[in-house]
mmCIF file of C-alpha atoms in Angstrom:
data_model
loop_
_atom_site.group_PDB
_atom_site.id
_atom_site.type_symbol
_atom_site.label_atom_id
_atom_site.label_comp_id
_atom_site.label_asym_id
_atom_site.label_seq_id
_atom_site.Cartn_x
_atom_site.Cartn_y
_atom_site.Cartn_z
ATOM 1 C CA UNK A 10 119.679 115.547 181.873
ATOM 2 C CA UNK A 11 119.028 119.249 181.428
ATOM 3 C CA UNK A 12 117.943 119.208 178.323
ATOM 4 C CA UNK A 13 114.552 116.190 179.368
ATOM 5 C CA UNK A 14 116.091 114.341 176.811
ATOM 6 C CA UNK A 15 116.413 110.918 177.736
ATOM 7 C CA UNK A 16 119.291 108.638 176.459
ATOM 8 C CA UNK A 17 118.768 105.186 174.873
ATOM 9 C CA UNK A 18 121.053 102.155 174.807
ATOM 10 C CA UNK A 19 120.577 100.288 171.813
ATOM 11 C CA UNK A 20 120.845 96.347 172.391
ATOM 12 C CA UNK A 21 120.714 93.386 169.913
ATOM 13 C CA UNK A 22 117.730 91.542 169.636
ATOM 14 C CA UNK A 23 119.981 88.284 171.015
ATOM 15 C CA UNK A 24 121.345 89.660 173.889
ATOM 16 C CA UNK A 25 117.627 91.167 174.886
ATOM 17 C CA UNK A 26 116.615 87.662 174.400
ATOM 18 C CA UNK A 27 119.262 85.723 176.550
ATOM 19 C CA UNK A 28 118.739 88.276 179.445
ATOM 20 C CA UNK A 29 115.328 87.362 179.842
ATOM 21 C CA UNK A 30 116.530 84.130 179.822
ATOM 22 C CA UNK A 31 118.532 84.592 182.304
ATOM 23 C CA UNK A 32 116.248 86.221 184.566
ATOM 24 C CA UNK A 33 114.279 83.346 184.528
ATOM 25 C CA UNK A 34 111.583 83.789 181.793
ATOM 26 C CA UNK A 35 110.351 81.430 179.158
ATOM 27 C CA UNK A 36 110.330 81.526 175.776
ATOM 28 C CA UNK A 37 106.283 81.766 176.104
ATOM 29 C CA UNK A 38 106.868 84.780 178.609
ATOM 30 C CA UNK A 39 109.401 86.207 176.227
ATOM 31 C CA UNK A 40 107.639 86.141 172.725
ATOM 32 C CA UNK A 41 103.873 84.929 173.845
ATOM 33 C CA UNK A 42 102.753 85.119 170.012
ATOM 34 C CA UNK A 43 105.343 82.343 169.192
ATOM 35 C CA UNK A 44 105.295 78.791 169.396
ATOM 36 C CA UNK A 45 108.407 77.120 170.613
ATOM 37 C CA UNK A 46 109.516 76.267 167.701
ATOM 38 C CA UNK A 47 109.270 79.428 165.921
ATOM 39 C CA UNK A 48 110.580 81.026 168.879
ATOM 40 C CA UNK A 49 114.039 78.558 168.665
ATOM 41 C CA UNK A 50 114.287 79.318 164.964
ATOM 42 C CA UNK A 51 113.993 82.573 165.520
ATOM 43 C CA UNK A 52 116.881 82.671 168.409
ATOM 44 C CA UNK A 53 119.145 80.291 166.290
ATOM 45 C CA UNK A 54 118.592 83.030 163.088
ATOM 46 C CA UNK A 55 120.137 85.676 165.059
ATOM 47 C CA UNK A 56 123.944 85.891 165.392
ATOM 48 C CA UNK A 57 125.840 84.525 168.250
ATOM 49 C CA UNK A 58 127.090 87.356 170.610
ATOM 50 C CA UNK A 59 129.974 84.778 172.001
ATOM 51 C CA UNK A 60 131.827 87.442 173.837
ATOM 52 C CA UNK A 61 128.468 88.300 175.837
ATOM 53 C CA UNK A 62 127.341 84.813 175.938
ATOM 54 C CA UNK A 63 130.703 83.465 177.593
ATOM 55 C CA UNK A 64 130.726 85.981 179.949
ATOM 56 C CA UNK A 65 126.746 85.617 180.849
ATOM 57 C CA UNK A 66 127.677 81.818 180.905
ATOM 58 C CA UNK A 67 131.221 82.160 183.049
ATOM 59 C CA UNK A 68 129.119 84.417 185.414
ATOM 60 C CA UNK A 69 126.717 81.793 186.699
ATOM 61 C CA UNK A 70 128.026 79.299 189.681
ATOM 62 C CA UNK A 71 127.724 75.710 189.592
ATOM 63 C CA UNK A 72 124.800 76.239 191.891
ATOM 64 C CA UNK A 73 122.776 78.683 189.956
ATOM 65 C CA UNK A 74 123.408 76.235 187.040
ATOM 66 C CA UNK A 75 122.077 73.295 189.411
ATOM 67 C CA UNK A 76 119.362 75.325 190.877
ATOM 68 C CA UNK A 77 117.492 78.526 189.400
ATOM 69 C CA UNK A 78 118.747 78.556 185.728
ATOM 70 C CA UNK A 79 118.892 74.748 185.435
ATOM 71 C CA UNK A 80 115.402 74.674 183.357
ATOM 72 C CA UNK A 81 116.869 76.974 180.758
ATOM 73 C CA UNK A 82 119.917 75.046 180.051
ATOM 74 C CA UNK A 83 118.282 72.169 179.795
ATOM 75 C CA UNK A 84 116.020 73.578 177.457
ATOM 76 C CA UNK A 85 118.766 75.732 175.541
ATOM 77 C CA UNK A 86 121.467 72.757 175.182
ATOM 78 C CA UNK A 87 118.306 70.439 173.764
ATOM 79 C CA UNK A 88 117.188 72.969 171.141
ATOM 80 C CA UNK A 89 120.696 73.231 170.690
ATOM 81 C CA UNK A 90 120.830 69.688 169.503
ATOM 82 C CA UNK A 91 117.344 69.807 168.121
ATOM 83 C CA UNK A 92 118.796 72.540 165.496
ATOM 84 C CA UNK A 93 121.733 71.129 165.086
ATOM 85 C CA UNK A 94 120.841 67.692 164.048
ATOM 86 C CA UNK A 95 117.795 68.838 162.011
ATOM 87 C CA UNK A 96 118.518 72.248 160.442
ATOM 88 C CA UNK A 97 120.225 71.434 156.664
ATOM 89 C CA UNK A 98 124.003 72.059 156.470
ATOM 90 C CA UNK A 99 124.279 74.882 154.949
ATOM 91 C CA UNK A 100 121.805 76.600 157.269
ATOM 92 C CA UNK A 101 122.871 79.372 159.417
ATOM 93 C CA UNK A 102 120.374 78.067 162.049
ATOM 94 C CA UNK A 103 122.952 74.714 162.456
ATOM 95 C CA UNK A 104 126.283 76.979 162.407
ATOM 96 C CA UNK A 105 124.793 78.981 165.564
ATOM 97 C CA UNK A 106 123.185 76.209 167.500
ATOM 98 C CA UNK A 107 126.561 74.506 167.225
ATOM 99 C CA UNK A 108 127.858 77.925 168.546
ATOM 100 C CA UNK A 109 125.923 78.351 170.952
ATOM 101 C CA UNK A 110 126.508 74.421 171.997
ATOM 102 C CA UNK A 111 130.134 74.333 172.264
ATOM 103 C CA UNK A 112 129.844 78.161 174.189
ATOM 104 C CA UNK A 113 127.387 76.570 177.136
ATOM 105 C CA UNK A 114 129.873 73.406 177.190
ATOM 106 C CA UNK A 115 133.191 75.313 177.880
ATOM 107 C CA UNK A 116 131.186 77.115 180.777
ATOM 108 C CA UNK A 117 129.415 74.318 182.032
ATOM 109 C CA UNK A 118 132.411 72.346 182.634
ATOM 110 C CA UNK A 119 135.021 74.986 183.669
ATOM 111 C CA UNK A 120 132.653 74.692 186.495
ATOM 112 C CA UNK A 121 133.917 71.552 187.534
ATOM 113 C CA UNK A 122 131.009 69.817 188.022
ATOM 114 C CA UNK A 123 130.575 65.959 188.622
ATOM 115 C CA UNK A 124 129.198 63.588 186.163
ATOM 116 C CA UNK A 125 125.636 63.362 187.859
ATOM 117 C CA UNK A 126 126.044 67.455 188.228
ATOM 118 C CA UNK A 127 126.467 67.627 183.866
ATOM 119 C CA UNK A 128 123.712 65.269 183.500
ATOM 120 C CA UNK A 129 121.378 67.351 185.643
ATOM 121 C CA UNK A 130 122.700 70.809 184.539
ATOM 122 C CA UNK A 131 122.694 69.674 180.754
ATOM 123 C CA UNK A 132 120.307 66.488 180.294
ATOM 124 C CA UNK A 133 117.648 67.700 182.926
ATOM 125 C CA UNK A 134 119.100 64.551 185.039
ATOM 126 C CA UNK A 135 120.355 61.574 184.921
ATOM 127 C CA UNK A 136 117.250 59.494 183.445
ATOM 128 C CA UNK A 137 116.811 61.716 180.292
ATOM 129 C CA UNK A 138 120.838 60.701 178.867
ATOM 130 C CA UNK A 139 119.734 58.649 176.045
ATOM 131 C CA UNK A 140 118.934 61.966 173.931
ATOM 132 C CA UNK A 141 122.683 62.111 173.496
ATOM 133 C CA UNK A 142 122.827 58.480 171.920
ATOM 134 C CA UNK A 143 119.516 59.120 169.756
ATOM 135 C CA UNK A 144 121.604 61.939 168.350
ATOM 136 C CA UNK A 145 124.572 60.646 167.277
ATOM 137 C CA UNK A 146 122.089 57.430 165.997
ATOM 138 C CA UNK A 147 120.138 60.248 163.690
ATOM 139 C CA UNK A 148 123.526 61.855 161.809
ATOM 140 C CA UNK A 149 123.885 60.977 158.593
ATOM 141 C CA UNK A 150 127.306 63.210 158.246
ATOM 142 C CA UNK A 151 130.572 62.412 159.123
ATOM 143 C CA UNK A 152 131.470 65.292 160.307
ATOM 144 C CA UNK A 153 128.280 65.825 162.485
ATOM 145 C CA UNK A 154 128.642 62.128 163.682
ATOM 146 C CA UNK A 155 132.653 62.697 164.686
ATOM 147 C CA UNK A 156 131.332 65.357 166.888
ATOM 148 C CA UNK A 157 128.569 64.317 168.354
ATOM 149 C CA UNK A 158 130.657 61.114 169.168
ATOM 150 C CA UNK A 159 133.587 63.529 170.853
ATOM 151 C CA UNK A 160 130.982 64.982 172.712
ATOM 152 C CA UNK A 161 129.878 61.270 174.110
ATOM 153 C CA UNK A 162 133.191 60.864 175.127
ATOM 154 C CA UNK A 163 133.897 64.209 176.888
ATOM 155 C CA UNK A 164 130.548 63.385 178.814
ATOM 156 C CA UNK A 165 131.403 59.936 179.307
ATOM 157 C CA UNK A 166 134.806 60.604 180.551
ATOM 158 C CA UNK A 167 134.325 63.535 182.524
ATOM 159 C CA UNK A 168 134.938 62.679 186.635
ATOM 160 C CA UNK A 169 135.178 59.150 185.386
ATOM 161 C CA UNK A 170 137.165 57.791 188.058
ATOM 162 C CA UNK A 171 135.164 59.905 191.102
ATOM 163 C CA UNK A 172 131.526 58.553 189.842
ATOM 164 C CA UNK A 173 132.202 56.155 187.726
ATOM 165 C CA UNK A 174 128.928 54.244 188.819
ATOM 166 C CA UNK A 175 126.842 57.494 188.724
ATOM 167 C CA UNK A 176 127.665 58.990 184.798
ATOM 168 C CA UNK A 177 124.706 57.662 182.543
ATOM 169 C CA UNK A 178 126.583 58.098 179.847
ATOM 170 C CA UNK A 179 128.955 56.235 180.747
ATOM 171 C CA UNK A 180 127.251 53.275 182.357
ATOM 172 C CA UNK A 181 125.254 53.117 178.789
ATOM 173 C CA UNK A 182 127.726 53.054 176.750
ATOM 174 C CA UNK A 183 129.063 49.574 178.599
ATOM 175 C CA UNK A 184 125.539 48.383 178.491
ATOM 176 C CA UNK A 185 124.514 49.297 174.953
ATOM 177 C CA UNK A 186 123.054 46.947 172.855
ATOM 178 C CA UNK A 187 122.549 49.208 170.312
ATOM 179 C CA UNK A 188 124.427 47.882 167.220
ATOM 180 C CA UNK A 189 123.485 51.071 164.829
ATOM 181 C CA UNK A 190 125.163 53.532 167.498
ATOM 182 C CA UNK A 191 127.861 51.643 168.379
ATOM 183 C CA UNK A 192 128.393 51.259 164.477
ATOM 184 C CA UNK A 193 128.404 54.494 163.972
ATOM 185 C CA UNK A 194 130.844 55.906 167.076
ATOM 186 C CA UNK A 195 133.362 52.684 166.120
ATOM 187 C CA UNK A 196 132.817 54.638 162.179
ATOM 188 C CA UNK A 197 133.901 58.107 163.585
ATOM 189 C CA UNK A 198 136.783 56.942 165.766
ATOM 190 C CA UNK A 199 138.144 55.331 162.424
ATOM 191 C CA UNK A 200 137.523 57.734 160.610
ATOM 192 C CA UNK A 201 139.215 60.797 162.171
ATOM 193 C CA UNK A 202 142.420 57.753 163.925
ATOM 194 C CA UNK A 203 142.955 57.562 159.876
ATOM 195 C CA UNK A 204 143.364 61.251 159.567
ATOM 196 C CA UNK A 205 145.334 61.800 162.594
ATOM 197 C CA UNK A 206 147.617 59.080 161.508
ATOM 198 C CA UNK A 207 147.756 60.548 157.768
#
């Protein structure tokens, strides 16, 4: 410039954030002085930027998703559940987590990816898919237990007929022995069959 001025571009604290992100950092790289915990409280506090984070989220191939930024969304969609099942109802923390949630899941799978490629993507592979049934097991809400329980069944149903032998979540769902869960899914389906039929 011929003035030596330089010009500054402002940008919001969450879209700073998710860059670094998605450049690979960690949330100890990022904000060093935080614990994780403060550091997801902190993220969830902020308002969702959906616009930027669909496009961020469309941007990445199933590969990248697979391969380089497969640590951070295993990490992001597990706070994401961490905040949403704990943070109280009212709290602005749950409303974004659940934002941010059903944001990574339309990307993730417009991808197309196979059951065993959602589990690794999402779940950080196929061993760790029982944090999806101790979720729906800790709601106490219907409303949080309908949607955890649609989200089982999106997972569980997704390339069913290509891998039907390779989906966790669907293989434990068959196998479950898990009376309290199984309550509780059967007590969601009810619930929202009564409405749709009302």
């Amino acid at each position: 410039m011929a003035s030596g001025q330089r010009s500054f571009q402002v940008t919001s604290k969450f879209i700073a954030l998710y860059a670094k992100f998605l450049d690979g950092l960690t949330p100890n790289q990022i904000a060093p002085r935080e614990d994780h915990d403060q550091f997801f409280t902190n993220l969830f506090n902020l308002e969702v930027k959906k616009e930027y984070l669909r496009d961020e989220f469309s941007q990445l191939s199933k590969d990248s998703c697979l391969g380089k930024h497969k640590p951070f969304l295993n990490l992001l969609f597990r706070e994401c559940l961490v905040h949403a099942r704990s943070a109280p109802y009212d709290d602005v923390r749950k409303v974004h987590a659940l934002e941010t949630l059903s944001i990574v899941l339309r990307c993730i799978l417009s991808k197309n990816p196979t059951g065993w490629e959602v589990m690794e993507i999402l779940g950080g592979g196929v061993g760790q898919s029982d944090e999806a049934f101790m979720f729906i097991k800790s709601c106490n809400t219907e409303g949080i237990v309908s949607e955890n329980a649609l989200l089982l069944a999106i997972l569980a149903n997704f390339h069913k007929s290509e891998a039907a032998r390779l989906n966790p979540y669907l293989k434990c769902l068959r196998t479950t022995t898990d009376t309290e869960v199984m309550h509780k899914i059967c007590w969601a389906t009810n619930t929202q069959l009564v409405i749709s039929i009302q």
